[in-house]
Amino acid sequence: MAESTILIKDAKLVFTGETKSVLIKDEIIAEIDDVISEENVDKVIDAKGMILSPGFVNTHTHLSMSLFRGLADDYDLDSWLNDYIWPIEANLNKDYCYIGALLAAVELIKSGTTTFSDMYFYMEDVARAIDEAGIRGVLSYGMIDFADAEKRENEFRENISLYENCNGMSDGKIKVFFGPHSPYTASKELLERVRQEANKYNTGIHIHVGETQKEVDDLVESTGMRPFEYLESLGLLGPDVVAAHAVWLSDNEIDIIKKYDVKISHNPCSNMKLASGVSPVAKLLENGICVSLGTDGASSNNNLDLLEEMKFASLLQKVDTLNPLVLPACEVLKMATINGARALGLEDEIGSIEVGKKADLILLDTNSVNMTPDSSDLCSNVVYSANGSNVDTTICNGKILMENKKLTTLDEEEIYKKARIAIKELKEMN
């Protein structure tokens, strides 16, 4: 088959401010230079006046929960889960999760996210949606057993089946991790076996840890240990673990995270909305820990816009530490790009604009009121001024998924229609 080529002309590179042209051959960044010939190029994108960034990496979300956007606002996590989310989740099926994932994919593409890490249910149907959308995903099944041996076996069957059927799917864009939900919903036996299975399949682990004070207090009461101390005692921790939230951390837990090179997914909007607390991100970064960004699900955010998440991440650390110098724009942009890639074990493939890496790239249009004048450096303009609506073009694996703010792979109006029907049906069942 003939090689497919795309030339992005005269874009400003987000981290350096240099004006460069980028040649994409098939799925790879083949050349970066001041001037690149248009000869024999299939597609030329005039990017003058636009900012070129690596596609964003959302390291913790629940795509299908996009259906629950606005369903249970202004509650604490305990009430939110027990009284609203879990009851309606009991009525989910593969068709609802497929539609929810498609709806989320539209939002991700439109706001510049090209890679995400998802933990939820009916994940093979999520994989089907993501394959249609064309984005890159790391999928894990949310494993919850509440110490029930029969349920535990089912959870492993689900996650292993997901791995066997979907890992490497979609031209390698889909990978599968194990997804123990959390130390308070997964038994000691489940967590210990997750490490064994992750080693066996040579894959990663995605887990919620230390999200609320109640979670920590309950675990200390039952085990005498804080969450990361408990997970260390079970042998679960390692550089292949992505721990979402990590809000309530002791100094000893930070040492443990560093010791095992655990990757952290910071979810500031969800943590603020549920009043869970403030993760000590500045301190984690000072300790050389890899911190990436996640949105959590649209049910607790209420969107999947990683540009918005970047701004909140930076501002939250500044107000929490009373230091305006912490988490500057370029550092938080790295959290949303190369740190996210590193968290998912994909740093050799994505997360930066380099020859030989996958062409996961986005263009941001600066010709808009919130980006004018662009008097600051590009990182600052992107992090503090931009939002998802400024994304003009989204490319994943060398394929254009959106151009001139128009999707090329998905019919968004049809997806909106089906999503509205789905949540109406789910609410009527409750």
Protein backbone atom coordinates (compact mmCIF):
# COMPACT_ATOMS: atom_id res chain seq x y z
CA MET A 1 0.00 0.00 0.00
CA ALA A 2 1.27 3.48 -0.85
CA GLU A 3 2.70 5.58 1.93
CA SER A 4 0.39 8.29 3.26
CA THR A 5 1.97 11.69 3.92
CA ILE A 6 0.79 14.81 5.75
CA LEU A 7 2.75 18.07 5.90
CA ILE A 8 2.01 20.54 8.70
CA LYS A 9 3.48 23.85 7.53
CA ASP A 10 4.77 26.76 9.62
CA ALA A 11 3.39 25.85 13.05
CA LYS A 12 4.72 27.22 16.32
CA LEU A 13 6.03 24.42 18.53
CA VAL A 14 4.44 24.79 21.96
CA PHE A 15 7.46 24.21 24.18
CA THR A 16 10.07 26.14 22.17
CA GLY A 17 8.08 28.78 20.26
CA GLU A 18 10.02 27.92 17.10
CA THR A 19 8.20 27.98 13.77
CA LYS A 20 8.68 24.60 12.11
CA SER A 21 7.15 22.31 9.51
CA VAL A 22 6.47 18.67 10.34
CA LEU A 23 6.22 15.80 7.85
CA ILE A 24 4.18 12.76 8.80
CA LYS A 25 4.65 9.48 6.91
CA ASP A 26 1.95 6.95 7.70
CA GLU A 27 1.77 7.01 11.53
CA ILE A 28 5.28 8.39 12.20
CA ILE A 29 6.80 11.87 12.49
CA ALA A 30 9.37 11.61 9.69
CA GLU A 31 10.90 15.10 9.55
CA ILE A 32 10.93 18.40 11.44
CA ASP A 33 12.55 21.36 9.73
CA ASP A 34 12.23 25.06 8.92
CA VAL A 35 11.10 24.27 5.38
CA ILE A 36 9.92 20.94 3.95
CA SER A 37 9.03 20.45 0.29
CA GLU A 38 5.37 19.88 -0.57
CA GLU A 39 6.32 17.67 -3.49
CA ASN A 40 4.60 14.27 -3.44
CA VAL A 41 2.81 15.12 -0.19
CA ASP A 42 -0.77 13.83 -0.01
CA LYS A 43 -2.10 16.45 2.41
CA VAL A 44 -0.78 19.90 3.32
CA ILE A 45 -2.05 21.71 6.43
CA ASP A 46 -1.26 25.42 6.55
CA ALA A 47 -0.63 25.94 10.26
CA LYS A 48 0.52 29.54 10.16
CA GLY A 49 -0.65 31.28 13.33
CA MET A 50 -1.37 27.94 15.02
CA ILE A 51 0.34 26.23 17.95
CA LEU A 52 1.48 22.63 17.46
CA SER A 53 1.42 20.47 20.57
CA PRO A 54 1.73 16.77 21.30
CA GLY A 55 -1.74 15.29 21.68
CA PHE A 56 -2.85 15.32 25.29
CA VAL A 57 -2.77 12.18 27.45
CA ASN A 58 -5.62 11.70 29.95
CA THR A 59 -4.38 9.08 32.42
CA HIS A 60 -7.56 8.51 34.41
CA THR A 61 -11.12 8.56 33.17
CA HIS A 62 -14.29 6.50 32.88
CA LEU A 63 -15.46 7.15 29.32
CA SER A 64 -18.91 5.61 29.46
CA MET A 65 -19.79 7.73 32.49
CA SER A 66 -20.18 10.60 30.03
CA LEU A 67 -23.81 9.47 30.02
CA PHE A 68 -23.99 10.50 33.70
CA ARG A 69 -22.85 14.09 33.12
CA GLY A 70 -24.69 16.27 35.65
CA LEU A 71 -26.56 13.30 37.10
CA ALA A 72 -25.33 13.71 40.68
CA ASP A 73 -23.79 17.10 41.35
CA ASP A 74 -22.94 18.68 44.70
CA TYR A 75 -22.48 15.53 46.79
CA ASP A 76 -19.52 14.03 48.64
CA LEU A 77 -17.89 10.94 47.16
CA ASP A 78 -19.57 8.49 49.54
CA SER A 79 -23.11 9.78 48.77
CA TRP A 80 -22.27 10.30 45.10
CA LEU A 81 -21.22 6.65 44.69
CA ASN A 82 -23.65 4.85 46.97
CA ASP A 83 -26.83 6.85 46.42
CA TYR A 84 -26.57 7.87 42.77
CA ILE A 85 -23.83 6.32 40.65
CA TRP A 86 -23.81 2.67 41.73
CA PRO A 87 -27.64 2.33 41.57
CA ILE A 88 -27.78 3.57 37.98
CA GLU A 89 -24.67 1.60 37.00
CA ALA A 90 -26.57 -1.55 37.94
CA ASN A 91 -28.68 -0.98 34.79
CA LEU A 92 -25.77 -0.54 32.39
CA ASN A 93 -25.29 -2.89 29.46
CA LYS A 94 -22.84 -3.12 26.59
CA ASP A 95 -24.92 -0.88 24.31
CA TYR A 96 -25.08 1.93 26.86
CA CYS A 97 -21.34 1.71 27.51
CA TYR A 98 -20.62 1.73 23.78
CA ILE A 99 -22.69 4.91 23.28
CA GLY A 100 -21.14 6.52 26.36
CA ALA A 101 -17.65 5.76 25.05
CA LEU A 102 -18.49 7.23 21.63
CA LEU A 103 -19.80 10.39 23.30
CA ALA A 104 -16.59 10.65 25.32
CA ALA A 105 -14.47 10.05 22.21
CA VAL A 106 -16.14 13.02 20.51
CA GLU A 107 -15.27 15.21 23.47
CA LEU A 108 -11.69 13.93 23.69
CA ILE A 109 -11.01 14.53 20.01
CA LYS A 110 -12.59 17.97 20.05
CA SER A 111 -10.51 19.05 23.06
CA GLY A 112 -7.18 17.65 21.87
CA THR A 113 -6.78 14.40 23.80
CA THR A 114 -5.36 11.63 21.63
CA THR A 115 -4.61 9.05 24.37
CA PHE A 116 -6.56 8.10 27.48
CA SER A 117 -6.55 5.47 30.22
CA ASP A 118 -10.01 4.14 31.08
CA MET A 119 -11.31 1.90 33.84
CA TYR A 120 -14.92 0.76 33.68
CA PHE A 121 -17.32 -2.01 32.58
CA TYR A 122 -18.22 -3.64 29.22
CA MET A 123 -14.76 -2.65 28.10
CA GLU A 124 -14.76 -4.70 24.89
CA ASP A 125 -17.59 -2.46 23.71
CA VAL A 126 -15.57 0.57 24.77
CA ALA A 127 -12.72 -0.82 22.66
CA ARG A 128 -15.10 -1.10 19.69
CA ALA A 129 -16.09 2.56 20.08
CA ILE A 130 -12.49 3.71 20.39
CA ASP A 131 -11.45 1.73 17.33
CA GLU A 132 -14.13 3.57 15.34
CA ALA A 133 -13.04 6.93 16.75
CA GLY A 134 -9.35 6.37 15.97
CA ILE A 135 -7.85 7.49 19.28
CA ARG A 136 -5.30 5.69 21.44
CA GLY A 137 -6.45 4.02 24.64
CA VAL A 138 -5.34 1.98 27.62
CA LEU A 139 -8.30 -0.02 28.88
CA SER A 140 -8.82 -1.82 32.17
CA TYR A 141 -11.84 -3.53 33.63
CA GLY A 142 -12.90 -2.06 37.00
CA MET A 143 -12.39 -5.03 39.34
CA ILE A 144 -14.52 -4.99 42.50
CA ASP A 145 -15.08 -8.07 44.66
CA PHE A 146 -15.92 -6.83 48.19
CA ALA A 147 -14.18 -10.04 49.43
CA ASP A 148 -16.62 -12.28 47.52
CA ALA A 149 -14.61 -15.22 46.08
CA GLU A 150 -17.08 -15.98 43.29
CA LYS A 151 -17.22 -12.35 42.21
CA ARG A 152 -13.43 -12.18 42.35
CA GLU A 153 -13.11 -15.03 39.84
CA ASN A 154 -15.55 -13.30 37.54
CA GLU A 155 -13.55 -10.06 37.72
CA PHE A 156 -10.39 -11.85 36.63
CA ARG A 157 -12.23 -13.60 33.81
CA GLU A 158 -13.46 -10.21 32.59
CA ASN A 159 -10.09 -8.47 32.71
CA ILE A 160 -8.16 -11.39 31.22
CA SER A 161 -10.74 -11.77 28.45
CA LEU A 162 -10.38 -8.05 27.74
CA TYR A 163 -6.61 -8.47 27.49
CA GLU A 164 -6.81 -11.51 25.23
CA ASN A 165 -9.40 -9.98 22.91
CA CYS A 166 -8.34 -6.32 22.77
CA ASN A 167 -4.67 -5.84 23.67
CA GLY A 168 -2.93 -4.68 20.48
CA MET A 169 -6.24 -4.00 18.73
CA SER A 170 -6.76 -1.04 16.39
CA ASP A 171 -3.28 -1.21 14.81
CA GLY A 172 -1.72 -1.35 18.26
CA LYS A 173 -3.47 1.78 19.54
CA ILE A 174 -5.37 -0.15 22.23
CA LYS A 175 -3.55 -1.65 25.19
CA VAL A 176 -5.01 -3.39 28.23
CA PHE A 177 -4.07 -3.02 31.92
CA PHE A 178 -5.51 -4.69 35.01
CA GLY A 179 -7.95 -2.44 36.86
CA PRO A 180 -8.45 -3.22 40.56
CA HIS A 181 -10.85 -0.45 41.55
CA SER A 182 -9.33 0.52 44.91
CA PRO A 183 -8.07 -0.86 48.23
CA TYR A 184 -11.53 -0.37 49.75
CA THR A 185 -13.50 -2.27 47.06
CA ALA A 186 -10.93 -4.96 46.18
CA SER A 187 -9.91 -7.66 48.64
CA LYS A 188 -6.37 -8.51 49.70
CA GLU A 189 -6.65 -11.70 47.62
CA LEU A 190 -7.71 -9.78 44.51
CA LEU A 191 -4.91 -7.22 44.86
CA GLU A 192 -2.24 -9.88 45.39
CA ARG A 193 -3.39 -11.83 42.36
CA VAL A 194 -3.55 -8.67 40.21
CA ARG A 195 0.22 -8.30 40.66
CA GLN A 196 0.74 -11.92 39.61
CA GLU A 197 -1.45 -11.54 36.52
CA ALA A 198 0.10 -8.20 35.53
CA ASN A 199 3.53 -9.86 35.69
CA LYS A 200 2.29 -12.85 33.72
CA TYR A 201 0.81 -10.71 30.94
CA ASN A 202 3.58 -8.09 31.15
CA THR A 203 1.14 -5.23 31.48
CA GLY A 204 0.25 -2.39 33.83
CA ILE A 205 -2.12 -1.76 36.73
CA HIS A 206 -4.63 1.13 37.02
CA ILE A 207 -6.08 1.77 40.51
CA HIS A 208 -7.73 4.49 42.62
CA VAL A 209 -5.70 5.21 45.78
CA GLY A 210 -6.05 7.72 48.61
CA GLU A 211 -8.90 9.73 47.12
CA THR A 212 -10.68 10.66 50.36
CA GLN A 213 -9.90 11.03 54.05
CA LYS A 214 -12.64 8.47 54.85
CA GLU A 215 -10.97 5.89 52.62
CA VAL A 216 -7.68 6.38 54.48
CA ASP A 217 -9.28 6.33 57.93
CA ASP A 218 -11.27 3.17 57.17
CA LEU A 219 -8.18 1.34 55.89
CA VAL A 220 -6.08 2.41 58.88
CA GLU A 221 -8.83 1.12 61.16
CA SER A 222 -9.07 -2.25 59.39
CA THR A 223 -5.38 -2.88 58.57
CA GLY A 224 -3.33 -0.44 60.65
CA MET A 225 -1.84 0.89 57.40
CA ARG A 226 -2.44 3.79 55.04
CA PRO A 227 -3.32 2.93 51.40
CA PHE A 228 0.16 2.97 49.84
CA GLU A 229 1.63 1.23 52.90
CA TYR A 230 -1.03 -1.46 52.54
CA LEU A 231 -0.41 -1.89 48.80
CA GLU A 232 3.34 -2.13 49.46
CA SER A 233 2.70 -4.88 52.02
CA LEU A 234 0.77 -6.84 49.36
CA GLY A 235 3.57 -6.50 46.80
CA LEU A 236 1.34 -4.66 44.33
CA LEU A 237 3.45 -1.56 43.73
CA GLY A 238 5.88 -1.04 40.87
CA PRO A 239 6.74 1.31 37.98
CA ASP A 240 3.84 -0.18 35.98
CA VAL A 241 1.22 1.07 38.48
CA VAL A 242 -0.85 4.19 37.74
CA ALA A 243 -2.46 5.41 40.96
CA ALA A 244 -5.32 7.83 40.42
CA HIS A 245 -5.96 10.71 42.83
CA ALA A 246 -3.37 10.21 45.62
CA VAL A 247 -4.91 13.11 47.55
CA TRP A 248 -4.30 12.02 51.14
CA LEU A 249 -0.63 11.15 51.43
CA SER A 250 1.75 10.92 54.36
CA ASP A 251 5.47 11.64 53.96
CA ASN A 252 6.09 7.91 54.27
CA GLU A 253 3.66 7.21 51.43
CA ILE A 254 5.43 9.75 49.22
CA ASP A 255 8.68 7.89 49.96
CA ILE A 256 6.97 4.61 49.02
CA ILE A 257 5.64 6.06 45.75
CA LYS A 258 9.15 7.27 44.89
CA LYS A 259 10.77 3.98 45.93
CA TYR A 260 8.59 1.92 43.58
CA ASP A 261 8.41 4.56 40.82
CA VAL A 262 4.60 4.47 40.99
CA LYS A 263 2.99 6.88 38.52
CA ILE A 264 0.37 9.31 39.83
CA SER A 265 -2.67 10.57 37.91
CA HIS A 266 -3.77 13.92 39.34
CA ASN A 267 -7.48 14.75 38.88
CA PRO A 268 -7.91 18.28 40.29
CA CYS A 269 -11.40 19.10 38.97
CA SER A 270 -12.98 15.89 40.27
CA ASN A 271 -11.16 16.22 43.60
CA MET A 272 -12.39 19.80 44.02
CA LYS A 273 -15.96 19.08 42.93
CA LEU A 274 -16.32 16.15 45.34
CA ALA A 275 -14.40 18.12 48.01
CA SER A 276 -12.01 15.18 48.32
CA GLY A 277 -9.00 17.38 49.04
CA VAL A 278 -5.83 18.65 47.37
CA SER A 279 -3.15 16.24 46.18
CA PRO A 280 0.35 17.47 47.16
CA VAL A 281 1.45 17.60 43.53
CA ALA A 282 4.18 20.21 44.05
CA LYS A 283 5.75 17.98 46.70
CA LEU A 284 5.46 14.88 44.51
CA LEU A 285 7.19 16.65 41.64
CA GLU A 286 9.93 17.94 43.97
CA ASN A 287 10.58 14.29 44.83
CA GLY A 288 11.00 13.37 41.16
CA ILE A 289 7.75 11.42 41.01
CA CYS A 290 5.99 11.16 37.64
CA VAL A 291 2.68 13.03 37.94
CA SER A 292 0.28 13.06 35.00
CA LEU A 293 -3.23 14.46 34.55
CA GLY A 294 -6.65 12.85 34.40
CA THR A 295 -10.15 14.24 34.21
CA ASP A 296 -11.90 11.36 35.97
CA GLY A 297 -15.33 10.68 34.48
CA ALA A 298 -17.68 13.36 33.16
CA SER A 299 -20.00 12.42 36.02
CA SER A 300 -17.64 14.06 38.52
CA ASN A 301 -15.91 16.75 36.48
CA ASN A 302 -18.21 17.44 34.33
CA ASN A 303 -16.11 17.40 31.17
CA LEU A 304 -13.08 15.69 29.64
CA ASP A 305 -11.27 18.89 28.62
CA LEU A 306 -7.61 18.41 29.59
CA LEU A 307 -6.84 22.04 28.78
CA GLU A 308 -9.21 23.06 31.55
CA GLU A 309 -7.66 20.43 33.81
CA MET A 310 -4.20 21.92 33.26
CA LYS A 311 -5.29 25.36 34.37
CA PHE A 312 -7.05 24.04 37.47
CA ALA A 313 -4.05 21.85 38.34
CA SER A 314 -1.71 24.82 38.30
CA LEU A 315 -4.03 27.22 40.13
CA LEU A 316 -4.94 24.67 42.80
CA GLN A 317 -1.29 24.10 43.73
CA LYS A 318 -0.63 27.85 43.80
CA VAL A 319 -3.50 28.62 46.17
CA ASP A 320 -2.86 25.54 48.31
CA THR A 321 0.83 26.37 48.82
CA LEU A 322 0.30 30.16 48.70
CA ASN A 323 3.17 30.19 46.21
CA PRO A 324 2.45 31.57 42.72
CA LEU A 325 5.68 30.06 41.41
CA VAL A 326 4.71 26.39 41.84
CA LEU A 327 3.56 24.28 38.89
CA PRO A 328 4.34 26.80 36.11
CA ALA A 329 2.67 26.48 32.72
CA CYS A 330 5.32 24.44 30.91
CA GLU A 331 5.55 21.97 33.79
CA VAL A 332 1.81 21.36 33.85
CA LEU A 333 1.79 21.01 30.05
CA LYS A 334 4.42 18.29 30.42
CA MET A 335 2.10 16.55 32.90
CA ALA A 336 -0.55 16.47 30.16
CA THR A 337 1.84 15.17 27.48
CA ILE A 338 5.16 13.41 28.14
CA ASN A 339 4.40 12.60 31.81
CA GLY A 340 1.12 11.04 30.72
CA ALA A 341 2.94 8.98 28.11
CA ARG A 342 5.48 7.89 30.72
CA ALA A 343 2.73 6.93 33.16
CA LEU A 344 1.23 4.59 30.57
CA GLY A 345 4.57 3.15 29.44
CA LEU A 346 4.27 4.89 26.07
CA GLU A 347 7.00 7.54 26.37
CA ASP A 348 9.03 5.97 23.54
CA GLU A 349 6.03 6.28 21.19
CA ILE A 350 4.13 9.46 22.09
CA GLY A 351 4.10 12.54 24.33
CA SER A 352 6.55 14.78 22.47
CA ILE A 353 7.17 16.11 18.97
CA GLU A 354 10.19 14.11 17.84
CA VAL A 355 11.25 12.35 14.65
CA GLY A 356 10.47 8.65 14.94
CA LYS A 357 7.60 9.04 17.39
CA LYS A 358 3.96 8.39 16.54
CA ALA A 359 2.17 11.33 14.95
CA ASP A 360 -0.20 12.14 17.81
CA LEU A 361 -0.44 15.90 17.33
CA ILE A 362 -2.89 18.76 17.76
CA LEU A 363 -3.12 22.28 16.38
CA LEU A 364 -4.57 25.10 18.47
CA ASP A 365 -6.04 28.11 16.69
CA THR A 366 -4.82 31.38 18.22
CA ASN A 367 -7.16 33.52 16.13
CA SER A 368 -9.79 33.73 18.86
CA VAL A 369 -10.64 36.26 21.53
CA ASN A 370 -9.35 34.20 24.46
CA MET A 371 -5.97 33.71 22.76
CA THR A 372 -5.49 37.34 21.69
CA PRO A 373 -3.06 38.98 22.18
CA ASP A 374 -0.58 36.12 22.48
CA SER A 375 1.89 38.23 24.44
CA SER A 376 2.95 35.51 26.88
CA ASP A 377 5.05 32.45 26.05
CA LEU A 378 3.15 29.70 24.28
CA CYS A 379 2.94 27.37 27.28
CA SER A 380 1.31 30.10 29.35
CA ASN A 381 -1.11 31.01 26.60
CA VAL A 382 -2.16 27.38 26.18
CA VAL A 383 -2.46 26.54 29.90
CA TYR A 384 -4.04 29.74 31.23
CA SER A 385 -5.97 31.09 28.23
CA ALA A 386 -6.99 28.19 26.00
CA ASN A 387 -9.80 25.67 26.33
CA GLY A 388 -10.96 22.75 24.27
CA SER A 389 -12.78 24.97 21.79
CA ASN A 390 -9.41 26.32 20.58
CA VAL A 391 -8.37 22.92 19.21
CA ASP A 392 -8.58 23.12 15.42
CA THR A 393 -7.00 19.84 14.30
CA THR A 394 -6.46 16.49 16.04
CA ILE A 395 -4.21 13.81 14.56
CA CYS A 396 -3.69 10.36 16.12
CA ASN A 397 -1.33 7.74 14.72
CA GLY A 398 -0.95 9.85 11.59
CA LYS A 399 -4.68 9.96 10.89
CA ILE A 400 -6.65 13.21 10.94
CA LEU A 401 -9.57 12.79 13.36
CA MET A 402 -10.63 16.44 13.27
CA GLU A 403 -9.77 19.28 10.88
CA ASN A 404 -11.06 22.84 10.99
CA LYS A 405 -12.99 21.73 14.11
CA LYS A 406 -14.96 19.15 12.08
CA LEU A 407 -14.76 15.48 13.04
CA THR A 408 -13.72 13.10 10.29
CA THR A 409 -14.36 9.70 11.91
CA LEU A 410 -17.52 10.13 14.00
CA ASP A 411 -21.02 11.50 13.39
CA GLU A 412 -21.35 13.67 16.48
CA GLU A 413 -25.00 14.65 16.01
CA GLU A 414 -26.06 11.03 15.76
CA ILE A 415 -24.02 10.20 18.87
CA TYR A 416 -25.63 13.08 20.82
CA LYS A 417 -29.06 11.77 19.85
CA LYS A 418 -28.29 8.22 21.00
CA ALA A 419 -26.69 9.44 24.24
CA ARG A 420 -29.80 11.44 25.18
CA ILE A 421 -31.98 8.38 24.59
CA ALA A 422 -29.61 6.18 26.63
CA ILE A 423 -29.60 8.31 29.78
CA LYS A 424 -33.39 8.79 29.56
CA GLU A 425 -33.81 4.99 29.51
CA LEU A 426 -31.32 4.48 32.36
CA LYS A 427 -33.04 7.03 34.59
CA GLU A 428 -36.46 5.49 33.92
CA MET A 429 -35.16 2.08 35.09
CA ASN A 430 -34.01 3.49 38.41
